Each structure stands twice: as C-alpha cells, then as structure tokens.
Short mmCIF file of C-alpha atoms in Angstrom, two decimals:
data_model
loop_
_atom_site.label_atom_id
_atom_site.label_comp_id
_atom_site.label_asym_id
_atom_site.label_seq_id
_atom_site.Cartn_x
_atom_site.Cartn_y
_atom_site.Cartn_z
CA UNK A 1 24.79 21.39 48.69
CA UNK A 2 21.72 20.00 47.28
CA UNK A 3 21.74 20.37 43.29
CA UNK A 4 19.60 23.58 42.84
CA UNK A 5 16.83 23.51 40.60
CA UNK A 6 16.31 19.24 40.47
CA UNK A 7 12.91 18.60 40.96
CA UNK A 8 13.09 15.07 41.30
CA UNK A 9 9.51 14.47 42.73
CA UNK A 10 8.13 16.59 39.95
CA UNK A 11 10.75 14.32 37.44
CA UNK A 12 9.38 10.89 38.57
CA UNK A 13 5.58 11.54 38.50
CA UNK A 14 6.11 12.86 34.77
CA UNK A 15 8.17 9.77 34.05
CA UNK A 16 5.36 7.41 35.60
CA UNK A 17 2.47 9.19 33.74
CA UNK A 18 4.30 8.87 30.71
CA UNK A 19 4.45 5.15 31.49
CA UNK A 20 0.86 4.80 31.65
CA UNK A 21 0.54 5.92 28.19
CA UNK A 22 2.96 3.58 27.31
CA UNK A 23 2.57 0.23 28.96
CA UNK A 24 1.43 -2.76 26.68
CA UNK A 25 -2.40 -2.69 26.21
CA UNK A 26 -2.93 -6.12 26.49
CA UNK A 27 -1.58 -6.51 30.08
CA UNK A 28 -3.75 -7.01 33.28
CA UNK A 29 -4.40 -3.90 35.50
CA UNK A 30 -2.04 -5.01 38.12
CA UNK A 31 0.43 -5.67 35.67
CA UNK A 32 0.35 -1.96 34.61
CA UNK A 33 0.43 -0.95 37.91
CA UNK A 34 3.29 -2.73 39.09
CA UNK A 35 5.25 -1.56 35.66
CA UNK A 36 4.36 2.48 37.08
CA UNK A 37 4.97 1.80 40.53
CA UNK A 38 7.99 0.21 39.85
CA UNK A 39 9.55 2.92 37.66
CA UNK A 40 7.96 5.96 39.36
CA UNK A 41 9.76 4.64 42.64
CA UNK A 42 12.98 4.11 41.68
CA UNK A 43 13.02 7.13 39.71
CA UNK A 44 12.22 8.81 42.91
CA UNK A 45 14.53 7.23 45.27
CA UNK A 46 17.55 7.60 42.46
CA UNK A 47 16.83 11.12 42.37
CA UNK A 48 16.63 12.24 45.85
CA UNK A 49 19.92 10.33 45.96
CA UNK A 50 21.47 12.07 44.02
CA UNK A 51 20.07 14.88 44.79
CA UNK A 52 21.41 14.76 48.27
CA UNK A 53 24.79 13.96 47.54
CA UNK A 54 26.78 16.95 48.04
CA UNK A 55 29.95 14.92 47.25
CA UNK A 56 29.58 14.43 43.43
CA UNK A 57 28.23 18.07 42.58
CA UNK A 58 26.61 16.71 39.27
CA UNK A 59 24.58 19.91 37.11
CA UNK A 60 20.60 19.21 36.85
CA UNK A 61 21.43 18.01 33.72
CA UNK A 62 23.53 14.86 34.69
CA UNK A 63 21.16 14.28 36.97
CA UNK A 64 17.84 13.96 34.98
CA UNK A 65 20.04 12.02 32.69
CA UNK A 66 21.24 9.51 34.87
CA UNK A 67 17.26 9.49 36.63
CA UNK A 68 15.98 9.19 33.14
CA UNK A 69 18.31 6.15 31.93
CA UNK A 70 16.71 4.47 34.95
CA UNK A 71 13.38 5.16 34.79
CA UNK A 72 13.71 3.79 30.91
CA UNK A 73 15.63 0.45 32.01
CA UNK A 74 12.91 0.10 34.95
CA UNK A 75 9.97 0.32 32.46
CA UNK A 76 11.42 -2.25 29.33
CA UNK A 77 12.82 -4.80 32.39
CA UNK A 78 9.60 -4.93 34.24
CA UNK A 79 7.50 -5.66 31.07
CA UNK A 80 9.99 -8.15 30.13
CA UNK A 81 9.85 -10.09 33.85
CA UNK A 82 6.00 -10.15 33.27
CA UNK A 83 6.18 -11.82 29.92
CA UNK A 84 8.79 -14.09 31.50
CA UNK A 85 6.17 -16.36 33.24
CA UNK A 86 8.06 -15.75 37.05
CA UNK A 87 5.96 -15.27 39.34
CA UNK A 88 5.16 -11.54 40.60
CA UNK A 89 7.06 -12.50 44.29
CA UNK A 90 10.23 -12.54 42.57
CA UNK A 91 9.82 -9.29 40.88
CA UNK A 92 11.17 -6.76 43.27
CA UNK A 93 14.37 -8.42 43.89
CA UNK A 94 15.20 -8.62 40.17
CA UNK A 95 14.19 -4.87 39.75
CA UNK A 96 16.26 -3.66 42.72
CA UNK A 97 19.29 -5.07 41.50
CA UNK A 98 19.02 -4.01 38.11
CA UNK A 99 18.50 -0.44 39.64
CA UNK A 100 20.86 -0.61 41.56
CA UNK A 101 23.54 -1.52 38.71
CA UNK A 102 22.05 1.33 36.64
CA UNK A 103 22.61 4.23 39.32
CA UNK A 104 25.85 3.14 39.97
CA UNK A 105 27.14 2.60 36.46
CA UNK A 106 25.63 5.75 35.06
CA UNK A 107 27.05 7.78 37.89
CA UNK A 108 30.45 6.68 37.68
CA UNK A 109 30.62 7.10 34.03
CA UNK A 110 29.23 10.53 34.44
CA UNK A 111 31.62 11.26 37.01
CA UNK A 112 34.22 10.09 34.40
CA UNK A 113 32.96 11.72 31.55
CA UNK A 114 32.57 8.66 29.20
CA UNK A 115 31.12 9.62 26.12
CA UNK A 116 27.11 9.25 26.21
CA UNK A 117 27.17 6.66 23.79
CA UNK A 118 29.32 4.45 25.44
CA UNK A 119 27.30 5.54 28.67
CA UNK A 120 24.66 3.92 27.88
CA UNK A 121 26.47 1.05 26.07
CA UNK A 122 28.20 0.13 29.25
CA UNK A 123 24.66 0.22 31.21
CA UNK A 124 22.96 -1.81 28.85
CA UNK A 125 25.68 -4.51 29.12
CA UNK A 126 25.57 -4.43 32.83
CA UNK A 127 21.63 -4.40 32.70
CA UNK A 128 21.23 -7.81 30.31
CA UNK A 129 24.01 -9.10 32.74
CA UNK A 130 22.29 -8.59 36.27
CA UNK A 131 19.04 -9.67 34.43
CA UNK A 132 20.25 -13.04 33.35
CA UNK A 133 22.52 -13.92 36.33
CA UNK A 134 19.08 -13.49 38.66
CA UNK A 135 17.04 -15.37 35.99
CA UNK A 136 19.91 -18.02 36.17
CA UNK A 137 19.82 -18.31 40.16
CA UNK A 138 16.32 -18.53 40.53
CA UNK A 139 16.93 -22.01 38.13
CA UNK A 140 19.77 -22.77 40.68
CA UNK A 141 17.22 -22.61 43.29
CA UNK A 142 14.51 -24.68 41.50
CA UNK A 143 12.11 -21.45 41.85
CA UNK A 144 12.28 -21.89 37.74
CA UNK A 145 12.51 -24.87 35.29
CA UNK A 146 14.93 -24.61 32.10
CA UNK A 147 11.97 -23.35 29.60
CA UNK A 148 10.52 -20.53 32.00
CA UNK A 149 14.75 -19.62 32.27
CA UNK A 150 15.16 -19.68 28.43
CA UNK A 151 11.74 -17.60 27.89
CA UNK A 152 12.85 -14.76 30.46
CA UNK A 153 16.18 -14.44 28.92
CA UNK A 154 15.54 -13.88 25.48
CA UNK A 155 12.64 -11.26 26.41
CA UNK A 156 13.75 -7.72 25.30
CA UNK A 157 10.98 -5.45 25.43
CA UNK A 158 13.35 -2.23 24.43
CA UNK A 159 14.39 -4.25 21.32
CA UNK A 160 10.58 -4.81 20.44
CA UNK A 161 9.67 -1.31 21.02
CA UNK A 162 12.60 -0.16 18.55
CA UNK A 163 11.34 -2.88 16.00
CA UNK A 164 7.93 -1.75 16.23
CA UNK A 165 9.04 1.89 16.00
CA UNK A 166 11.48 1.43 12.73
CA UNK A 167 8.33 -0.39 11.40
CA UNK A 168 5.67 2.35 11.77
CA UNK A 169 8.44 4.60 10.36
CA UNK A 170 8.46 2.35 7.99
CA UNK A 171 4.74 2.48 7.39
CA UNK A 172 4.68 6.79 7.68
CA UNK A 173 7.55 6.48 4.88
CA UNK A 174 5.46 3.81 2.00
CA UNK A 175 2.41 6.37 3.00
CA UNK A 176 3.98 9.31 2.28
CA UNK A 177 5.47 7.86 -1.16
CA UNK A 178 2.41 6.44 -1.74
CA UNK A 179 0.49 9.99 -1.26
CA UNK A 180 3.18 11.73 -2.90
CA UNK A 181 2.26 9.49 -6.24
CA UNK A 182 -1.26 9.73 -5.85
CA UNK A 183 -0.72 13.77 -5.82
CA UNK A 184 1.81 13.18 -8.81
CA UNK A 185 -0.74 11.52 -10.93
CA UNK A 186 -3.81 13.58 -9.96
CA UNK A 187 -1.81 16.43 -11.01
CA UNK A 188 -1.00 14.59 -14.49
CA UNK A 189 -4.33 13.62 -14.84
CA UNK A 190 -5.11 17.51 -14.56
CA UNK A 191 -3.05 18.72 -16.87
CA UNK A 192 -4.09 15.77 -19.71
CA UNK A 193 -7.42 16.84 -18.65
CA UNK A 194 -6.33 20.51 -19.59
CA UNK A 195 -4.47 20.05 -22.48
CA UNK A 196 -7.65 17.96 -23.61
CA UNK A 197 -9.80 20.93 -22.85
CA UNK A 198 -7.30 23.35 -24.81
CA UNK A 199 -7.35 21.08 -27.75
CA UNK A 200 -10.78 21.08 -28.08
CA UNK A 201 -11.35 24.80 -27.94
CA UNK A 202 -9.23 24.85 -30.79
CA UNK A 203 -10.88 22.50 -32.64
CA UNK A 204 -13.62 24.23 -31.76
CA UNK A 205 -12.09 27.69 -32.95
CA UNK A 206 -11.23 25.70 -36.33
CA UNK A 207 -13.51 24.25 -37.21
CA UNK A 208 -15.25 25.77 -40.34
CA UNK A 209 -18.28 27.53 -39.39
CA UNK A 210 -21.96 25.40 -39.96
CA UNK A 211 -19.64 22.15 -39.65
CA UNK A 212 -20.48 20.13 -36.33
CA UNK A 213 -17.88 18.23 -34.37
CA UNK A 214 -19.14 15.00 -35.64
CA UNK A 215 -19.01 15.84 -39.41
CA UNK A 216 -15.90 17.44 -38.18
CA UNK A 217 -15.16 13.20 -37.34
CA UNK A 218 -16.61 11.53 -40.19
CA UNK A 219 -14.94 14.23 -42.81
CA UNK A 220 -11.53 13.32 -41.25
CA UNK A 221 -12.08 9.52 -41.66
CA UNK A 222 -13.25 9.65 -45.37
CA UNK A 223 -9.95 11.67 -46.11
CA UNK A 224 -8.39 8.93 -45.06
CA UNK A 225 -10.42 6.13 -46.38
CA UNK A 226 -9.88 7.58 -49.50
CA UNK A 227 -6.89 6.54 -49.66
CA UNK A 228 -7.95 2.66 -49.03
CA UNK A 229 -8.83 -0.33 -51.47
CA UNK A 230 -12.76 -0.44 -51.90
CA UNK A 231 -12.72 -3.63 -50.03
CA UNK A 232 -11.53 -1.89 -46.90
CA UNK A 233 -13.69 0.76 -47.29
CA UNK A 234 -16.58 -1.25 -47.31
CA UNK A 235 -16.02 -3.36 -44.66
CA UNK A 236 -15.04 -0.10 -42.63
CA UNK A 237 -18.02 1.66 -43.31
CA UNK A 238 -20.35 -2.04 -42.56
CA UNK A 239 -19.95 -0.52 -39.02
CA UNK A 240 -20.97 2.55 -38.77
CA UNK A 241 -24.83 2.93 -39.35
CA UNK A 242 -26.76 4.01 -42.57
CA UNK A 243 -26.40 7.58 -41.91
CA UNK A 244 -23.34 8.03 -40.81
CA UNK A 245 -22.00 5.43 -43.73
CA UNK A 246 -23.85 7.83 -46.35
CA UNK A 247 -22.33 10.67 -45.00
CA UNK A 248 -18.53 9.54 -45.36
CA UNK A 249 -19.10 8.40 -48.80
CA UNK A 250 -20.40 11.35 -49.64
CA UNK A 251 -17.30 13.16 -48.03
CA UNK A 252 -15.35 10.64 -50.05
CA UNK A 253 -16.89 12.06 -53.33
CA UNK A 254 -16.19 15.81 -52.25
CA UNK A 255 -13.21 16.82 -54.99
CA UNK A 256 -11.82 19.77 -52.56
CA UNK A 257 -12.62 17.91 -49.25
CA UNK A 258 -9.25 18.58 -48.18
CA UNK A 259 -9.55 22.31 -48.86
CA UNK A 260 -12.06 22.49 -45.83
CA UNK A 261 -10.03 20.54 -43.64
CA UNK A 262 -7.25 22.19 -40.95
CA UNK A 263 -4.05 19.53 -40.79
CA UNK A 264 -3.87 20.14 -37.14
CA UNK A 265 -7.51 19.19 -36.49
CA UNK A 266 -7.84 16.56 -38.75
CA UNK A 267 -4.88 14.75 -36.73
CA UNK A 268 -6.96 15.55 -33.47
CA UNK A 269 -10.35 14.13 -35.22
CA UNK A 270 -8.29 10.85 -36.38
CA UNK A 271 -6.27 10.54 -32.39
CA UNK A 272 -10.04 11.08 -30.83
CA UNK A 273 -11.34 8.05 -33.29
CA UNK A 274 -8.96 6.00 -32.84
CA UNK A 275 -9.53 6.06 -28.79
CA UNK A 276 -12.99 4.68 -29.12
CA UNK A 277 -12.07 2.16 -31.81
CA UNK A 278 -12.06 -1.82 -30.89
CA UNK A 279 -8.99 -3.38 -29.51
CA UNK A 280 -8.56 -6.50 -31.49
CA UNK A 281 -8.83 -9.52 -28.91
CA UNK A 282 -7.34 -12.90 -28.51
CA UNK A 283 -8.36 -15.59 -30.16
CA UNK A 284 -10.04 -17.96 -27.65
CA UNK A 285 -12.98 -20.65 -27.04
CA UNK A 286 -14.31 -18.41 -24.60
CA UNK A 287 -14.20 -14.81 -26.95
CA UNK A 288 -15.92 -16.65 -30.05
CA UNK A 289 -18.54 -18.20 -27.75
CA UNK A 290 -19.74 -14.83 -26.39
CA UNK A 291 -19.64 -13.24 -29.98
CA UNK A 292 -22.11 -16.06 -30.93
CA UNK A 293 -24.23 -15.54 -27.92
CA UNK A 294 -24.30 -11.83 -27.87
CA UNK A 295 -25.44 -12.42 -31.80
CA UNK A 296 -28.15 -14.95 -30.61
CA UNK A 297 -29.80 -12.24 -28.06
CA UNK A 298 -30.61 -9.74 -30.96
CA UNK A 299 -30.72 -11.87 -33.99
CA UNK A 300 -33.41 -14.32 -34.37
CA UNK A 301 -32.41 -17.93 -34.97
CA UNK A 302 -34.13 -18.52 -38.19
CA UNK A 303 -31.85 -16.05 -39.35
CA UNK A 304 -28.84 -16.93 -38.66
CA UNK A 305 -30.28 -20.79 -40.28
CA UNK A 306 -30.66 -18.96 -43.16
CA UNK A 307 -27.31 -16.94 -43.59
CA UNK A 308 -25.74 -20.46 -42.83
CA UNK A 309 -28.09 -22.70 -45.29
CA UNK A 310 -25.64 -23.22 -47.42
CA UNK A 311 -22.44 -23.98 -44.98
CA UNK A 312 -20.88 -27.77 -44.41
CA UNK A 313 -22.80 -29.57 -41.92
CA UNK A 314 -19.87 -29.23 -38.90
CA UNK A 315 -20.40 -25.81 -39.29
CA UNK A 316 -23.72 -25.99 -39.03
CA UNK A 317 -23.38 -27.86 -35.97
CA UNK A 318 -21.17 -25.78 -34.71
CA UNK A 319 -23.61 -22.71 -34.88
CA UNK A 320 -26.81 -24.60 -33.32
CA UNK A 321 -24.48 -26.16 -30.54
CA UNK A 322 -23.58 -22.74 -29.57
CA UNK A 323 -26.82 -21.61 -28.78
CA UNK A 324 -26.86 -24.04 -25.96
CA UNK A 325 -23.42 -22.86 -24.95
CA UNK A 326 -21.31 -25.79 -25.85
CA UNK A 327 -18.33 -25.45 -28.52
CA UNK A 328 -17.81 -28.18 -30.75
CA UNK A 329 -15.23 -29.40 -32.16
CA UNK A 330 -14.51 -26.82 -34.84
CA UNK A 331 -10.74 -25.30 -35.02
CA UNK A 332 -10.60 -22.17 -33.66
CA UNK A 333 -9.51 -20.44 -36.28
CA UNK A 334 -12.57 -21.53 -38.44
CA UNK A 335 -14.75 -20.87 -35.35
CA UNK A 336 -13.34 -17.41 -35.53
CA UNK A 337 -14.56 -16.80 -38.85
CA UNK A 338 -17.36 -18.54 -38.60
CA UNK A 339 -18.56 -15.91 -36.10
CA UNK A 340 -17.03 -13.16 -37.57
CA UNK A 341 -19.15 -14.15 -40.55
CA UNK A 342 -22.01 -13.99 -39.06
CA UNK A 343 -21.99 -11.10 -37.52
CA UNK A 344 -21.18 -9.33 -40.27
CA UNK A 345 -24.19 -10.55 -42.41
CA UNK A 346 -26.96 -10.44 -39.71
#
C-alpha cells in the first residue's frame, strides 16, 4: 500500500523553489536551471519510489527524510560540478550516480534504524566517494586533465555554505554585543546626565539667595586660593579677566566667606572648575610653535619686540624666526619658557 498522506509531487516543487532562492547569485541562468531541474527531479522520482514500494512500509516521515537528504546532496553536488570546470555533458551521469547512492544508503539505514547522525554520516561518505571515483574516471578517459581533476575534487559547496553560515552568525553575534554596549553606555550616559541634572538643582536649592551660579564659582575658588602663596595666586588670577580677577580677591578679603558657603556645593563648584580647566600638554617643537603663532595673530609684533628688548640675542632670534614658522635652534625647554613668557606679559 502506497504510504498515505506523502505528497511527493507537492514535496519536490517546494524543495526546487526553495532552491531558487538559494542557488549562487553569480551563476549563469542555465546554470541555475540545471541546479533546480536537477534536484526537483530526483526529488520527484526518489519519492514516487518510495512511495510505491509497498515492501518497505516506511511512515511519511522516513520518507520526506530520506527525499529531503537527497534533494540537499543534489543541490551542494551540482553547484560543486559547475565550479569544477567539466563540461555540462558530463553532468547527468555524475548526478545520477550520486542519487542513486543516496536513495539506497539512506533507505537501508532507515530500514535498519541507524541513528540519524550516523545516517547521514554514512551518506556523506558514500556521496564524496561516488563523486571522486567519477571525477577520477573521466581523467582515466582523458575527458579531464590532472588540474580540472584536482579543482572538482576539492569543491565542497555544503562546507562553504556552513562556513558562510557560522560566519554571518558570527557577524549577528559582534552586532548584537556591539548594540548591547551601545545601549549600555547610552543608558550610563543618561543617568550621568541625571545625576548632573540632580546636582545642579541642588546647587541651585543651596545656593544662598541673590548669589548667582557664577559668584557661586568664583567664591568657591577664592576659598581655596586663600589658602595659596601670593605668587600662585597671582599667576592664577593673570587668567581670568579684570572682573572676574576683582571679584575673587574681593571674596578673598571676605572674613566670614566660609560662613556663606555650603561644603557640599563648594565641592560641586571646585569638580565643575576643574572640568573646564587646561590639561597641561607635552612639551614639543610643534606645541611651542603654535603658542607663538596663536600669540602673533592677536598681539602686534612691535609688542612682543618690546617685551623681549631686553632678552639675549638667540632668543631674540628665536622669537622673529617664529613668525615665519621656523624653530631655531633654541632648547626646548628654554623655548618653552620663552613662550610661556610671552604670553603671559602680552
């Protein structure tokens, strides 16, 4: 009795349509053709086979499996004879063996109830085997030359698709992790941006009334300039404009200035500064020569010849080379201060 409820027609046009999908994209039309034909017919002709034999009284499930295994084998072996370089006439005979092998090892190990795994060990064995003993008797026959026999055999189109498969998995993984710690740090960058927020509504909430945010600043940094040798103060407050440097020595002066200030917000004023102060940089030809340039734009030159008058004539030099962008030889350490000199007196 025919095994009720195997649609094998209806089986092998879903297996060839699924081919189509699947079939490399940078193969010739008839290529893909012959790679659908090829597996949609043998999937066919397996089926009905089995589907007609009343003898081996396989379930519908045995059956699509052992259809299925085929129609798989059929698709990688036909891609690989096309990247082989044999010519299409040889094809068919290569295919119908290696069908053949399939439906009968598959069915006999079904009908022995070998383990799946070693199912479709044993068939992939027996497939590679029929593939290279026709690959090596077309040689024998002179149909093929040694490279064209060396190329075909060590085509494996099902290893390639695995390979390419583990790789996009691959690729879904490092995109995932990759979102995952772009979430992660969006979501710490919203918290800091939170916890900023809170902090300064409690400054704000702290701060004495009349008092701006800014004095808030500058009240904090004389508390703690007070505590400095006048030399640092002065060369602290050289950078901070005439206003600003009047108002922290005047904060300075203020007996109870720590009676208006809250501990808390004074740390916050002092953590805010600090963020916006200059990170010292390296000591290089190319850092002093900018600092001397970026002078040069805003300072005119017969000022600078001035503030310098009285310097050693390699300094001198030094300076007027520099406005045509050469450094001379000056160590770089007395370049350094040479600059830093200058800036600080223009």
């Amino acid at each position: 009795m025919p095994i009720e409820g195997f649609d094998y027609k209806g089986f092998a046009a879903n297996m060839a349509e699924q081919a189509k999908e699947l079939v490399p994209k940078e193969l010739q039309d008839r290529e893909k053709d012959y790679i659908v034909k090829t597996l949609g017919n043998f999937t066919l002709l397996a089926g009905e086979a089995l589907y007609n034999d009343t003898q081996l009284n396989l379930t519908v499930e045995q059956a699509v499996f052992i259809t299925q295994i085929i129609a798989e084998w059929s698709f990688h072996k036909s891609i690989d004879l096309i990247h082989s370089g044999i010519l299409p006439q040889y094809w068919d005979s290569i295919m119908q063996k290696i069908a053949f092998t399939i439906f009968e090892v598959a069915k006999q190990a079904v009908i022995r109830k070998i383990p799946q795994d070693q199912l479709l060990q044993a068939v992939e064995h027996h497939v590679i085997k029929v593939y290279n003993s026709s690959i090596e008797e077309l040689e024998k026959k002179g149909v093929i030359d040694e490279e064209t026999k060396t190329r075909a055999e060590s085509q494996s189109n099902i290893d390639a698709m695995a390979k390419a498969a583990q790789e996009e998995q691959m690729k879904q993984k490092q995109a995932a992790a990759e979102q995952a710690e772009r979430n992660m740090e969006e979501a710490q960058k919203r918290r800091e941006e939170k916890q900023k927020k809170q902090k300064q509504e409690k400054m704000l909430a702290s701060m004495p009334k009349g008092i701006s945010n800014k004095q808030m600043k500058l009240m904090s940094l004389a508390l703690v300039l007070k505590i400095l040798s006048q030399d640092k103060v002065t060369t602290i407050l050289n950078k901070f404009d005439s206003n600003d440097s009047l108002a922290i020595s005047q904060y300075m002066n203020m007996a109870d200035l720590e009676s208006h200030m809250d501990a808390d917000l004074v740390s916050d004023c002092l953590k805010e500064i600090k963020e916006y102060l200059p990170v010292k940089r390296k000591l290089t030809k190319e850092n002093v020569m900018g600092d001397l340039l970026r002078i040069y734009r805003s300072t005119p030159r017969e000022k600078i010849e001035k503030i310098i008058k009285n310097e050693r004539p390699l300094v001198k030099r030094f300076v007027a080379q520099a406005y045509d962008g050469e450094y001379s030889e000056l160590p770089l350490r007395v370049a350094g201060i040479v600059a830093q000199y200058i800036e600080e007196s223009v």
